[in-house]
PDB file of C-alpha atoms and ligand atoms in Angstrom:
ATOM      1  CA  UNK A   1       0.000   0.000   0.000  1.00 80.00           C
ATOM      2  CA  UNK A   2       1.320   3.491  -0.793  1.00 91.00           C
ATOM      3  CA  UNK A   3       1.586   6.350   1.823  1.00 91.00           C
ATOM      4  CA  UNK A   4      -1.086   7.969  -0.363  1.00 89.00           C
ATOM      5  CA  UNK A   5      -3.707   4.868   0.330  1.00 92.00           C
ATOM      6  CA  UNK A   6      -2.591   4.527   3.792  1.00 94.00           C
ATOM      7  CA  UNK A   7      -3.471   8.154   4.524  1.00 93.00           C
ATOM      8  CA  UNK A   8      -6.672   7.525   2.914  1.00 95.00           C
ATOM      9  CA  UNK A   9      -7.676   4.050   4.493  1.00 96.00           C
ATOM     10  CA  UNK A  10      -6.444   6.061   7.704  1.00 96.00           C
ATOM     11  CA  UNK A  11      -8.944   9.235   7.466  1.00 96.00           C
ATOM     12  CA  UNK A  12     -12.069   6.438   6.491  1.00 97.00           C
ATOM     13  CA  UNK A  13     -10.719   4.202  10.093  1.00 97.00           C
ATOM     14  CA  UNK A  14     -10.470   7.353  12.071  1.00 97.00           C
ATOM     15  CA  UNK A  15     -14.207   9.013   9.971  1.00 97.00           C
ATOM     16  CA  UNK A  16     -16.242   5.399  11.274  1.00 97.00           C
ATOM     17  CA  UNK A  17     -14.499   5.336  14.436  1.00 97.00           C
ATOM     18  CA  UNK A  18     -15.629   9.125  15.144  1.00 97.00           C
ATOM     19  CA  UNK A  19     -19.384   8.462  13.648  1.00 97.00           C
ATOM     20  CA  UNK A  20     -20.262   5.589  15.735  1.00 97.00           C
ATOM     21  CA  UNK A  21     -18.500   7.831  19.033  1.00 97.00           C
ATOM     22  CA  UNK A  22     -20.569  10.781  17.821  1.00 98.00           C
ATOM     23  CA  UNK A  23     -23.856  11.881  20.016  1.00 98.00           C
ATOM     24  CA  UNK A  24     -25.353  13.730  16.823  1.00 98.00           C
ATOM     25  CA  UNK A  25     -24.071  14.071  13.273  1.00 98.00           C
ATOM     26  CA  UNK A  26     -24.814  17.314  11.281  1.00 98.00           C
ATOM     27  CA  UNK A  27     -24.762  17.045   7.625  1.00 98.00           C
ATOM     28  CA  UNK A  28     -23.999  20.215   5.063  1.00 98.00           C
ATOM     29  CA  UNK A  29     -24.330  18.657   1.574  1.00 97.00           C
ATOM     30  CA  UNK A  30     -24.011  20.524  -1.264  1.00 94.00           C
ATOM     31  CA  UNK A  31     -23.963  20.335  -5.365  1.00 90.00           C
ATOM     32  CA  UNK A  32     -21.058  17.994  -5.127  1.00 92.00           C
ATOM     33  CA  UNK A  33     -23.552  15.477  -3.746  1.00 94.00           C
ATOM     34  CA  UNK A  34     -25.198  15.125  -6.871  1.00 90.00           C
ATOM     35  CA  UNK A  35     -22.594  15.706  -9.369  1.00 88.00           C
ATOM     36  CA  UNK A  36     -21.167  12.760  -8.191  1.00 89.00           C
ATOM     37  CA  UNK A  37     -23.959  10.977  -9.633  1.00 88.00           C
ATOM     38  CA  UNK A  38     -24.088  12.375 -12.919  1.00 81.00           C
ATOM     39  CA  UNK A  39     -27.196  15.208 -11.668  1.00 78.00           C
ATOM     40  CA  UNK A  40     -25.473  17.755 -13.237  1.00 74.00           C
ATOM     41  CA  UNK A  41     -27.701  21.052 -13.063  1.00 70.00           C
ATOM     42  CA  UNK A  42     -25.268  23.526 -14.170  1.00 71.00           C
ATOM     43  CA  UNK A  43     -23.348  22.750 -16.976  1.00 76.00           C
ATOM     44  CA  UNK A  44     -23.635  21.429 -20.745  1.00 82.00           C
ATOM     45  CA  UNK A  45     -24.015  18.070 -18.799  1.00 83.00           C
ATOM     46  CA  UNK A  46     -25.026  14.480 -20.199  1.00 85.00           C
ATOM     47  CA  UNK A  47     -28.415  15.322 -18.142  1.00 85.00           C
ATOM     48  CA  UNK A  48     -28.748  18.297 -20.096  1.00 89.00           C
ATOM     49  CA  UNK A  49     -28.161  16.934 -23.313  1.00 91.00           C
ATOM     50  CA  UNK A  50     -30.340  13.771 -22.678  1.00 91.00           C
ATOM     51  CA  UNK A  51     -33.791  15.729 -21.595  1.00 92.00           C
ATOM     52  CA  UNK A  52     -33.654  19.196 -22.813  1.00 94.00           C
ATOM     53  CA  UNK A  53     -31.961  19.063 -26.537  1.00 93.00           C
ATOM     54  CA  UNK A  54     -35.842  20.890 -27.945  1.00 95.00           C
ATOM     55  CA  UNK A  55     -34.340  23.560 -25.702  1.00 95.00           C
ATOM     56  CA  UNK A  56     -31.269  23.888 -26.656  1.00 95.00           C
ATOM     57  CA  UNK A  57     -32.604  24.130 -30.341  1.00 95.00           C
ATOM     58  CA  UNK A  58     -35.100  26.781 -29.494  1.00 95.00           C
ATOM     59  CA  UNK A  59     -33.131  29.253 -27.654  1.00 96.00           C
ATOM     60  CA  UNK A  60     -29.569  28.250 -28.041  1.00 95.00           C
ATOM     61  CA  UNK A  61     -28.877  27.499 -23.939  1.00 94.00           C
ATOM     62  CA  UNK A  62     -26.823  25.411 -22.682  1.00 91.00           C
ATOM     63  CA  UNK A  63     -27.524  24.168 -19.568  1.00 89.00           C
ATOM     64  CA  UNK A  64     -30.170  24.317 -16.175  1.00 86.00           C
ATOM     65  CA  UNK A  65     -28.007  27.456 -15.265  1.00 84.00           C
ATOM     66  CA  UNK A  66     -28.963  29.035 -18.307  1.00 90.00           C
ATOM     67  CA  UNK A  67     -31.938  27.985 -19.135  1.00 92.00           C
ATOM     68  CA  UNK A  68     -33.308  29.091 -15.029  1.00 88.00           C
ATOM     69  CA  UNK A  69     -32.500  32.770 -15.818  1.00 88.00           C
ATOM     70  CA  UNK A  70     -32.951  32.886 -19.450  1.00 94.00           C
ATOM     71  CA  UNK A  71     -35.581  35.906 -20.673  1.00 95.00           C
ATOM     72  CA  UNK A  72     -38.059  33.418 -22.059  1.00 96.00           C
ATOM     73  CA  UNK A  73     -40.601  35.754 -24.376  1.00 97.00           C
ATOM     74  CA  UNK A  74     -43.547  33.745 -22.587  1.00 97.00           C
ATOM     75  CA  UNK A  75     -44.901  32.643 -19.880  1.00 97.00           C
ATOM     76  CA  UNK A  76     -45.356  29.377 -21.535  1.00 98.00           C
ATOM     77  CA  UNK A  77     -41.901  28.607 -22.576  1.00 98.00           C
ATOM     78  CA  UNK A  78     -40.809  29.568 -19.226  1.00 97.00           C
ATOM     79  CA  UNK A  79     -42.598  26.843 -17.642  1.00 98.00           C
ATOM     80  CA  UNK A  80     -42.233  24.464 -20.402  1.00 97.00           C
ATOM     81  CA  UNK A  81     -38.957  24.299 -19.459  1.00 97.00           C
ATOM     82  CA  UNK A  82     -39.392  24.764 -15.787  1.00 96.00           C
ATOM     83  CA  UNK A  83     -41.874  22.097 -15.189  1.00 97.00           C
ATOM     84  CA  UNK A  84     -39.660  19.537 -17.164  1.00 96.00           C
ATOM     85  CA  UNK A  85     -37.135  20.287 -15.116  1.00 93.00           C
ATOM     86  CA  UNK A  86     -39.389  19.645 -11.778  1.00 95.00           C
ATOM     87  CA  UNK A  87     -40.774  16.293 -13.192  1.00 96.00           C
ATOM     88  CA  UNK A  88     -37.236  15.005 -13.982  1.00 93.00           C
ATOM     89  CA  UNK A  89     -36.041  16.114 -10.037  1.00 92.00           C
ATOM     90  CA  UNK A  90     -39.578  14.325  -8.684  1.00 95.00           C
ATOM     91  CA  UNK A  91     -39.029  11.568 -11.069  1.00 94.00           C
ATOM     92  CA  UNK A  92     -35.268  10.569 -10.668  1.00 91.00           C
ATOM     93  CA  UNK A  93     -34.196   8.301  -8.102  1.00 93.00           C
ATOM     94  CA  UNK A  94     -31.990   8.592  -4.979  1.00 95.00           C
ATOM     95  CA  UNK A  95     -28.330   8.925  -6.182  1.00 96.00           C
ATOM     96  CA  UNK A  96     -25.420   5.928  -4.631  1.00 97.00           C
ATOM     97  CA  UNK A  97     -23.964   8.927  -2.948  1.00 97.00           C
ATOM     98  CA  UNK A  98     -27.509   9.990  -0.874  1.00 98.00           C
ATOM     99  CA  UNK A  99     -27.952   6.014  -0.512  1.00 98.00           C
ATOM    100  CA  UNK A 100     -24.741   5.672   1.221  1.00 98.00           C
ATOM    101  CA  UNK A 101     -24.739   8.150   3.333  1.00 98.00           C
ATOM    102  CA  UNK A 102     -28.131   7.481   4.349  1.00 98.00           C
ATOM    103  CA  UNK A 103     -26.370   3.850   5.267  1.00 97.00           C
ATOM    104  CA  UNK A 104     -23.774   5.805   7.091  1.00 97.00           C
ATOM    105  CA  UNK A 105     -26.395   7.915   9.173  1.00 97.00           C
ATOM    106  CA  UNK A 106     -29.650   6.238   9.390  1.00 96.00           C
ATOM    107  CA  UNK A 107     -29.361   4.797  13.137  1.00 96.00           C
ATOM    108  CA  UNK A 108     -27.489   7.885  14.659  1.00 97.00           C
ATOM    109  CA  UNK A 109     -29.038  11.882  15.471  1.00 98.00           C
ATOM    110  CA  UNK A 110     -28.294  13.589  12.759  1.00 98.00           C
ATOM    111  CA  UNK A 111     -30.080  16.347  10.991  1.00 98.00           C
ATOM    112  CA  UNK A 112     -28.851  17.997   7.428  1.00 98.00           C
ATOM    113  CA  UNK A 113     -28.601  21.243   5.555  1.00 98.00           C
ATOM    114  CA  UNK A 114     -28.458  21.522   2.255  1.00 97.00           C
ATOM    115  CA  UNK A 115     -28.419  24.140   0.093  1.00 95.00           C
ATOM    116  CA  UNK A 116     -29.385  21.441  -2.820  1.00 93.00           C
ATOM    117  CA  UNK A 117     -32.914  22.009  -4.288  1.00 90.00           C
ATOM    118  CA  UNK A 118     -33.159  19.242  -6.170  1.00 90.00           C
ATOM    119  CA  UNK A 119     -35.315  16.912  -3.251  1.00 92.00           C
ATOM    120  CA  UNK A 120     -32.389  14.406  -3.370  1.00 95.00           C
ATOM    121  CA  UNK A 121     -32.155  14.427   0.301  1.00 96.00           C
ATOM    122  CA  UNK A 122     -35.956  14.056   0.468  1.00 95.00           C
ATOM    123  CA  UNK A 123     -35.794  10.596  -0.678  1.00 95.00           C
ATOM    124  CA  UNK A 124     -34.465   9.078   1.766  1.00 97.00           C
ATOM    125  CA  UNK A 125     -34.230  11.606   4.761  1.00 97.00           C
ATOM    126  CA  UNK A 126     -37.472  12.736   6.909  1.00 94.00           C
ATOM    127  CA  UNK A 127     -38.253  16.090   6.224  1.00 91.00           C
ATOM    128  CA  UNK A 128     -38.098  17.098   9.706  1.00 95.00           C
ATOM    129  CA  UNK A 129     -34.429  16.650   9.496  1.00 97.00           C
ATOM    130  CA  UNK A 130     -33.694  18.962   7.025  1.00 97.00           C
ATOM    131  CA  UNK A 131     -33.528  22.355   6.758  1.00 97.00           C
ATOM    132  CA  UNK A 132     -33.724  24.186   3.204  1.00 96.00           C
ATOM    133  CA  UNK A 133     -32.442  27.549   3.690  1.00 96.00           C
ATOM    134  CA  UNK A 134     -32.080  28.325  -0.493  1.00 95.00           C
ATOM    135  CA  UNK A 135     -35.643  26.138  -1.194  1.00 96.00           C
ATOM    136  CA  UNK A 136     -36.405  22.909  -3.024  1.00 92.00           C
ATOM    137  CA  UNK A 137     -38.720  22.239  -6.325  1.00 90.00           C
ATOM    138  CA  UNK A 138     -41.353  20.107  -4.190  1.00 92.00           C
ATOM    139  CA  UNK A 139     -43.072  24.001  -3.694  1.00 96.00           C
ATOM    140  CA  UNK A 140     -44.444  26.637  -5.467  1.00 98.00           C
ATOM    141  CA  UNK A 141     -45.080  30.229  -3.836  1.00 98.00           C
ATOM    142  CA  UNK A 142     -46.416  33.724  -4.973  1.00 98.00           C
ATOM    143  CA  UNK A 143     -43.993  35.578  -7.541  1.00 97.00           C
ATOM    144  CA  UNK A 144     -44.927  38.558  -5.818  1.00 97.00           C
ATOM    145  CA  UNK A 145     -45.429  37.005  -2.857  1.00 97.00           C
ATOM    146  CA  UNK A 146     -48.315  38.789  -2.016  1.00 98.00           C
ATOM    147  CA  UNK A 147     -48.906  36.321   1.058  1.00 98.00           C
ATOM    148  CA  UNK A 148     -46.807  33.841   3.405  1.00 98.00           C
ATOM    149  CA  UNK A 149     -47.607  30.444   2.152  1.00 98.00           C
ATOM    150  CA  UNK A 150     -45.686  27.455  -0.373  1.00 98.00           C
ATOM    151  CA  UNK A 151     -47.674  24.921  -2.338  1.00 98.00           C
ATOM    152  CA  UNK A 152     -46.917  21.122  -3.286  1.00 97.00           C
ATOM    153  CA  UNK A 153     -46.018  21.412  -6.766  1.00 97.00           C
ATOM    154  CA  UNK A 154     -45.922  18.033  -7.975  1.00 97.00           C
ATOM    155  CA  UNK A 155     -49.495  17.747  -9.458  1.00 98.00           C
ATOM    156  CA  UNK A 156     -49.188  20.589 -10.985  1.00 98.00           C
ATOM    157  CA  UNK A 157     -45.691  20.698 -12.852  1.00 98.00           C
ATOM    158  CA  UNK A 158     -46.663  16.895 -13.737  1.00 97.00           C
ATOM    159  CA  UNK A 159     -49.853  18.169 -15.686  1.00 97.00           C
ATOM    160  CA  UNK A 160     -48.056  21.576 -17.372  1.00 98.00           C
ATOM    161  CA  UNK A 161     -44.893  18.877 -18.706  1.00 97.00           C
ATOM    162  CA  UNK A 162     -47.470  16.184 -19.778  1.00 97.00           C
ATOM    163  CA  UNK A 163     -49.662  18.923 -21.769  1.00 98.00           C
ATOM    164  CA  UNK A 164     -46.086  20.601 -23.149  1.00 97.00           C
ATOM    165  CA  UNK A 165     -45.739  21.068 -27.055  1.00 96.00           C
ATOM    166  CA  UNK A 166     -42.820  22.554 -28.970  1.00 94.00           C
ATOM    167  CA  UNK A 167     -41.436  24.092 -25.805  1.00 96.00           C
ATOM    168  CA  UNK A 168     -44.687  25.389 -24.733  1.00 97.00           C
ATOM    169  CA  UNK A 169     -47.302  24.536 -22.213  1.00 98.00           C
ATOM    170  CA  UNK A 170     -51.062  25.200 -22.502  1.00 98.00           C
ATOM    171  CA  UNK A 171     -51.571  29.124 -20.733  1.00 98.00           C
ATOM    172  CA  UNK A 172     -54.440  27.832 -18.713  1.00 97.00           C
ATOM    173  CA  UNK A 173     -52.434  25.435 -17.231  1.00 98.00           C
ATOM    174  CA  UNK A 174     -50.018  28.061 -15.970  1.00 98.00           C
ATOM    175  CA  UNK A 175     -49.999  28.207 -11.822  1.00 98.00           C
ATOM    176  CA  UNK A 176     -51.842  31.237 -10.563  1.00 98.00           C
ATOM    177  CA  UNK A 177     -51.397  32.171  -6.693  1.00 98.00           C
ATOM    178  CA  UNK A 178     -55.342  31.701  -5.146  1.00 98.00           C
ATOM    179  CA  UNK A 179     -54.681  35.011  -3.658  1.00 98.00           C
ATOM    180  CA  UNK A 180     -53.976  37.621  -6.131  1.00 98.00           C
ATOM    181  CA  UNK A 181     -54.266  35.401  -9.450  1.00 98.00           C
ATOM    182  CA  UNK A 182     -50.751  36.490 -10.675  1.00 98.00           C
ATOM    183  CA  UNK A 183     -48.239  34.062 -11.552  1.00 97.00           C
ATOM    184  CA  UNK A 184     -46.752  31.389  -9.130  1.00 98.00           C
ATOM    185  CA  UNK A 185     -42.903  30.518  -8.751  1.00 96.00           C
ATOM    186  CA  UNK A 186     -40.901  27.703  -7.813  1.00 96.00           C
ATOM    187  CA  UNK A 187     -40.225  28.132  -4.506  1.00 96.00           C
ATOM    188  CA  UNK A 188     -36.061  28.374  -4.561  1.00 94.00           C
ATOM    189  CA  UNK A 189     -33.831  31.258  -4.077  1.00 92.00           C
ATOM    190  CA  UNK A 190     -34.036  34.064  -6.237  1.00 91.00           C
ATOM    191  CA  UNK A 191     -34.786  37.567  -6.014  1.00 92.00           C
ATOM    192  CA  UNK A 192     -38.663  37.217  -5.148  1.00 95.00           C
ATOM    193  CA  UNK A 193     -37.614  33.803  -3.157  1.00 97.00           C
ATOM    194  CA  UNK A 194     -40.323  33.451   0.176  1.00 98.00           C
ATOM    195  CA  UNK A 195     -38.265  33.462   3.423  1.00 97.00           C
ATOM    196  CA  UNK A 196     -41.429  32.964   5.205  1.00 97.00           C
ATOM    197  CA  UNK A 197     -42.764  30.871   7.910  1.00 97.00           C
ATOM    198  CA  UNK A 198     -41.958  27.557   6.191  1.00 96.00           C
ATOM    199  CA  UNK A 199     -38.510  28.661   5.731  1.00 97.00           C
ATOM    200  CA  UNK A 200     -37.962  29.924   9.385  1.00 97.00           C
ATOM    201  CA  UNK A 201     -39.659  27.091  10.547  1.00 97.00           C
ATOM    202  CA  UNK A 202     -37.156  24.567   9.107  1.00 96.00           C
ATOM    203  CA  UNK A 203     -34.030  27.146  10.619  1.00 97.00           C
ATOM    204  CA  UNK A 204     -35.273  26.931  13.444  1.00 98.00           C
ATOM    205  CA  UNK A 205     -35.534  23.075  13.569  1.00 98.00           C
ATOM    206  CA  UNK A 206     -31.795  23.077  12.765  1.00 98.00           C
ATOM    207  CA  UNK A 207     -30.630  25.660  14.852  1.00 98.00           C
ATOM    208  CA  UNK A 208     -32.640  23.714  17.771  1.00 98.00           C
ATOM    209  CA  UNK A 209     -30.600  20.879  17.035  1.00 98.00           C
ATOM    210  CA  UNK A 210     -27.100  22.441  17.169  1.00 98.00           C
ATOM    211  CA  UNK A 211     -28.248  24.316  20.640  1.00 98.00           C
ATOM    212  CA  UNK A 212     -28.981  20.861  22.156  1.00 98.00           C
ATOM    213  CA  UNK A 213     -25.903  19.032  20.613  1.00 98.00           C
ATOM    214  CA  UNK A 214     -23.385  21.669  20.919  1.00 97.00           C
ATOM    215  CA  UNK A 215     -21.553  20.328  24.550  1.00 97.00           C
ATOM    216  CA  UNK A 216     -21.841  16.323  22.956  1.00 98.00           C
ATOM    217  CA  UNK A 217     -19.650  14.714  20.906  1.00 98.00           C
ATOM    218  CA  UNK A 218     -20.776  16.083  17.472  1.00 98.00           C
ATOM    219  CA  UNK A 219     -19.282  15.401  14.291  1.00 98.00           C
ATOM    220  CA  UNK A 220     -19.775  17.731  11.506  1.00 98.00           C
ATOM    221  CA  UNK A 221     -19.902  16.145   7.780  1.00 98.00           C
ATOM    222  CA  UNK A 222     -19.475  18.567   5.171  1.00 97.00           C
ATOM    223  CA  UNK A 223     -20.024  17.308   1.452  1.00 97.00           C
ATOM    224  CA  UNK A 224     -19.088  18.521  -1.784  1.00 93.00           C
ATOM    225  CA  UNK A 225     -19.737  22.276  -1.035  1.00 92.00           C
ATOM    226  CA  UNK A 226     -18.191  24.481  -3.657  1.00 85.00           C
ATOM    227  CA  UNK A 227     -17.686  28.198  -3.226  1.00 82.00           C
ATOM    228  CA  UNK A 228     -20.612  29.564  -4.057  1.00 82.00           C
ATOM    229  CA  UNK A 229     -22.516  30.374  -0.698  1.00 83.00           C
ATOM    230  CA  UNK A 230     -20.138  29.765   1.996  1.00 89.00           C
ATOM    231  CA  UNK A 231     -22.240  31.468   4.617  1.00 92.00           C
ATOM    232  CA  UNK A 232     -24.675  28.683   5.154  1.00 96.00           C
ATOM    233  CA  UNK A 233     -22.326  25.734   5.524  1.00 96.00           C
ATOM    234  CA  UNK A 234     -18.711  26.417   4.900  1.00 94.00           C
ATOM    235  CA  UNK A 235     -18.088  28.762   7.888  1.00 94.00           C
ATOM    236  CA  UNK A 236     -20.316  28.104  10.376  1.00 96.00           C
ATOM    237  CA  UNK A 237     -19.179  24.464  10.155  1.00 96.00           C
ATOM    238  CA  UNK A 238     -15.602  25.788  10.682  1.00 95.00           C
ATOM    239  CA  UNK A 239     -16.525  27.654  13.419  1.00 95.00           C
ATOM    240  CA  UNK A 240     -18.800  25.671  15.116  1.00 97.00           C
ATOM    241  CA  UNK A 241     -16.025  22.743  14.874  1.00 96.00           C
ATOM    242  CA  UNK A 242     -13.433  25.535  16.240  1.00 95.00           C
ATOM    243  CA  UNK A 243     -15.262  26.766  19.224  1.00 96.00           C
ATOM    244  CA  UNK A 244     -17.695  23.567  20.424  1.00 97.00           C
ATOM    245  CA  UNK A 245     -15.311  21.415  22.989  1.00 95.00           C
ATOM    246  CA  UNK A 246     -16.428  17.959  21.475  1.00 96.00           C
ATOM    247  CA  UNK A 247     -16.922  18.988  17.408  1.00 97.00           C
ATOM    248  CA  UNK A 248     -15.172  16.934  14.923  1.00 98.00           C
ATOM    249  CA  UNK A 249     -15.707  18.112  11.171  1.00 97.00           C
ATOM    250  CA  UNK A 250     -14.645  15.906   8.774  1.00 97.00           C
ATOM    251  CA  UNK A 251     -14.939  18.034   5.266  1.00 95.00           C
ATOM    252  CA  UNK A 252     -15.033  15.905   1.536  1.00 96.00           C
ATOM    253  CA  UNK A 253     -15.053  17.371  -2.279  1.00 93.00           C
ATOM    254  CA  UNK A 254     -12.783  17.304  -4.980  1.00 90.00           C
ATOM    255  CA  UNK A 255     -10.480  19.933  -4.961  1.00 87.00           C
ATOM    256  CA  UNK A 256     -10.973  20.734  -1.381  1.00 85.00           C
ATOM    257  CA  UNK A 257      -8.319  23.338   0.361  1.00 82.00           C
ATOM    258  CA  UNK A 258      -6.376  21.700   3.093  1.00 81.00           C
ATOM    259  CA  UNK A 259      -7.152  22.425   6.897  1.00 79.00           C
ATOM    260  CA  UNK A 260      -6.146  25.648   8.499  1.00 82.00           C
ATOM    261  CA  UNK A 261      -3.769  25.059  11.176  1.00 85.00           C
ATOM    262  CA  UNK A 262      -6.160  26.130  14.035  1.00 87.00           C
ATOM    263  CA  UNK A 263      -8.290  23.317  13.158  1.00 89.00           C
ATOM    264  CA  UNK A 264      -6.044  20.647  12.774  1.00 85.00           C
ATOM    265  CA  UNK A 265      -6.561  18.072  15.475  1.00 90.00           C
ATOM    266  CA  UNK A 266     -10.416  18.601  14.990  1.00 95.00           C
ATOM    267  CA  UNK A 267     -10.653  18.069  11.439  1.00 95.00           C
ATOM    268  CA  UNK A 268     -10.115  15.474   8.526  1.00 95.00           C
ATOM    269  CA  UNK A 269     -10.476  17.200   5.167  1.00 94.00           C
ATOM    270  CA  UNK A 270     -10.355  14.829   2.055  1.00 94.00           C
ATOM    271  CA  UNK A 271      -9.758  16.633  -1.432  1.00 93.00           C
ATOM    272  CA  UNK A 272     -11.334  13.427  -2.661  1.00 94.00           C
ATOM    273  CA  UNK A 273     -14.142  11.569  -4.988  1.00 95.00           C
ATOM    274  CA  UNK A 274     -16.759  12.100  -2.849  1.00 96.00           C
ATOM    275  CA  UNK A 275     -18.819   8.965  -4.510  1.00 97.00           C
ATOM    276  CA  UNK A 276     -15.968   6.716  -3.465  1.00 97.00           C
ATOM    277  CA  UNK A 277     -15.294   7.874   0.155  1.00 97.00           C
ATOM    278  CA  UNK A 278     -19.102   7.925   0.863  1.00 98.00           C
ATOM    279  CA  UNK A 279     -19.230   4.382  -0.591  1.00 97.00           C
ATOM    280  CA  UNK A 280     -15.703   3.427   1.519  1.00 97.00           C
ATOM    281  CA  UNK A 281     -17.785   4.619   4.400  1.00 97.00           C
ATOM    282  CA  UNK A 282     -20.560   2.819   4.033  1.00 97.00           C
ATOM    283  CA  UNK A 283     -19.222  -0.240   3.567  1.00 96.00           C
ATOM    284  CA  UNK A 284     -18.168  -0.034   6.984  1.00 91.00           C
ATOM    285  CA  UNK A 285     -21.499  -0.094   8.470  1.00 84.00           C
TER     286      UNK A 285
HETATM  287 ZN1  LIG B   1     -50.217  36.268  -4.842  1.00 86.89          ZN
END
């Protein structure tokens, strides 16, 4: 075995051995979650090319990314595309790497952020274990929002991408808020994005859990967060790990920084596949 394998068979010994010692496990996931299985929301990805080619012919985009904030003409073509999307997030399975770490969880107290919105965690993880602090397709809300209340979506994005022709849906079909009648939204972040009582409600689940966990033996799993919004899992992980007396974090995504020195006997950080470790991991349970 090479020093490099040893290292990493040691960090996976030393990972288990801290997860079955742990009190409560918080989990930050991230995009990297689902990357690793080939959901691919932001690029020219094979998911891309697969389901939304009519798209790409139509209006030249090149991606989820694109095609979210791209000035559709319509209302219609917005949604076309939008409730395609939806049905393909309600409609694909769990990926390995949610599977495995639900394997690597599922008998301990653990709760999860995510700033995902694409329900992977709501597979396979009770809702009342996650918080969602950037929102997840399973809602709709007011564009406006004229008024403090999210909608199940499914029914309704199923029935606008069933009726969808040529990159268009049907108007009537189009989601109108029972309040005002304008237009409804999917309910994740952007500039008219609800942070209303279903949001606070599922912060305040979360932060309920770290104020009764933070004097245990906690260990922090961070997966495959990127830079994009370090705010909401990044650095209060880091801190949190810093500053609690019995916080391990153990931090995994390709391309990962290494450990700051003030964190180093607390910490494992693994600039690694995150698919494999989580499936190393696992298999250990
Ligand atoms: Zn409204």
């Amino acid at each position: 075995m090479s020093q490099i394998q040893q290292q990493y068979q040691d960090n996976i010994n030393t990972i288990i051995q801290k997860i079955k010692e742990a009190d409560a496990i918080i989990v930050g996931g991230a995009s990297g979650m689902s990357t690793a299985n080939g959901h691919d929301f932001y690029n020219h990805s094979k998911y891309w090319i697969d389901n939304f080619s009519e798209f790409e012919k139509n209006y030249g985009i090149r991606g989820n990314f694109e095609a979210l904030y791209y000035k559709y003409k319509t209302s219609e073509e917005r949604w076309a595309y939008l409730s395609k999307h939806c049905t393909l997030m309600f409609d694909t399975p769990p990926g390995q790497t949610y599977m495995d770490l639900h394997k690597l969880i599922k008998d301990k107290n653990y709760f999860i952020i995510t700033t995902n919105q694409d329900m992977q965690f709501s597979k396979l993880f009770s809702e009342e274990k996650i918080c969602l602090p950037q929102g997840d397709a399973h809602w709709l809300q007011c564009a406006k929002p004229c008024h403090d209340k999210v909608y199940p979506a499914e029914d309704i994005v199923r029935n606008m991408a069933t009726s969808a022709k040529d990159t268009r849906v049907p108007t009537e079909l189009i989601p109108r808020c029972p309040m005002c009648g304008g237009e409804m939204e999917p309910w994740i972040r952007s500039f008219v994005f609800l942070e209303g009582e279903f949001w606070e409600d599922g912060l305040n689940k979360y932060r309920t859990f770290l104020a009764e966990n933070s004097n245990k033996k906690v260990v922090f799993i961070e997966l495959g967060v990127g830079p994009m919004t370090p705010n909401i899992i990044k650095y209060p992980f880091t801190q949190m790990a810093y500053n609690w007396p019995n916080a391990f974090l153990v931090r995994i995504n390709k391309g990962e920084d290494t450990t700051p020195d003030y964190l180093i006997n607390k910490t494992i950080t693994m600039d690694a596949d995150i698919a494999q470790v989580l499936s190393d991991l696992a298999s250990h349970m």
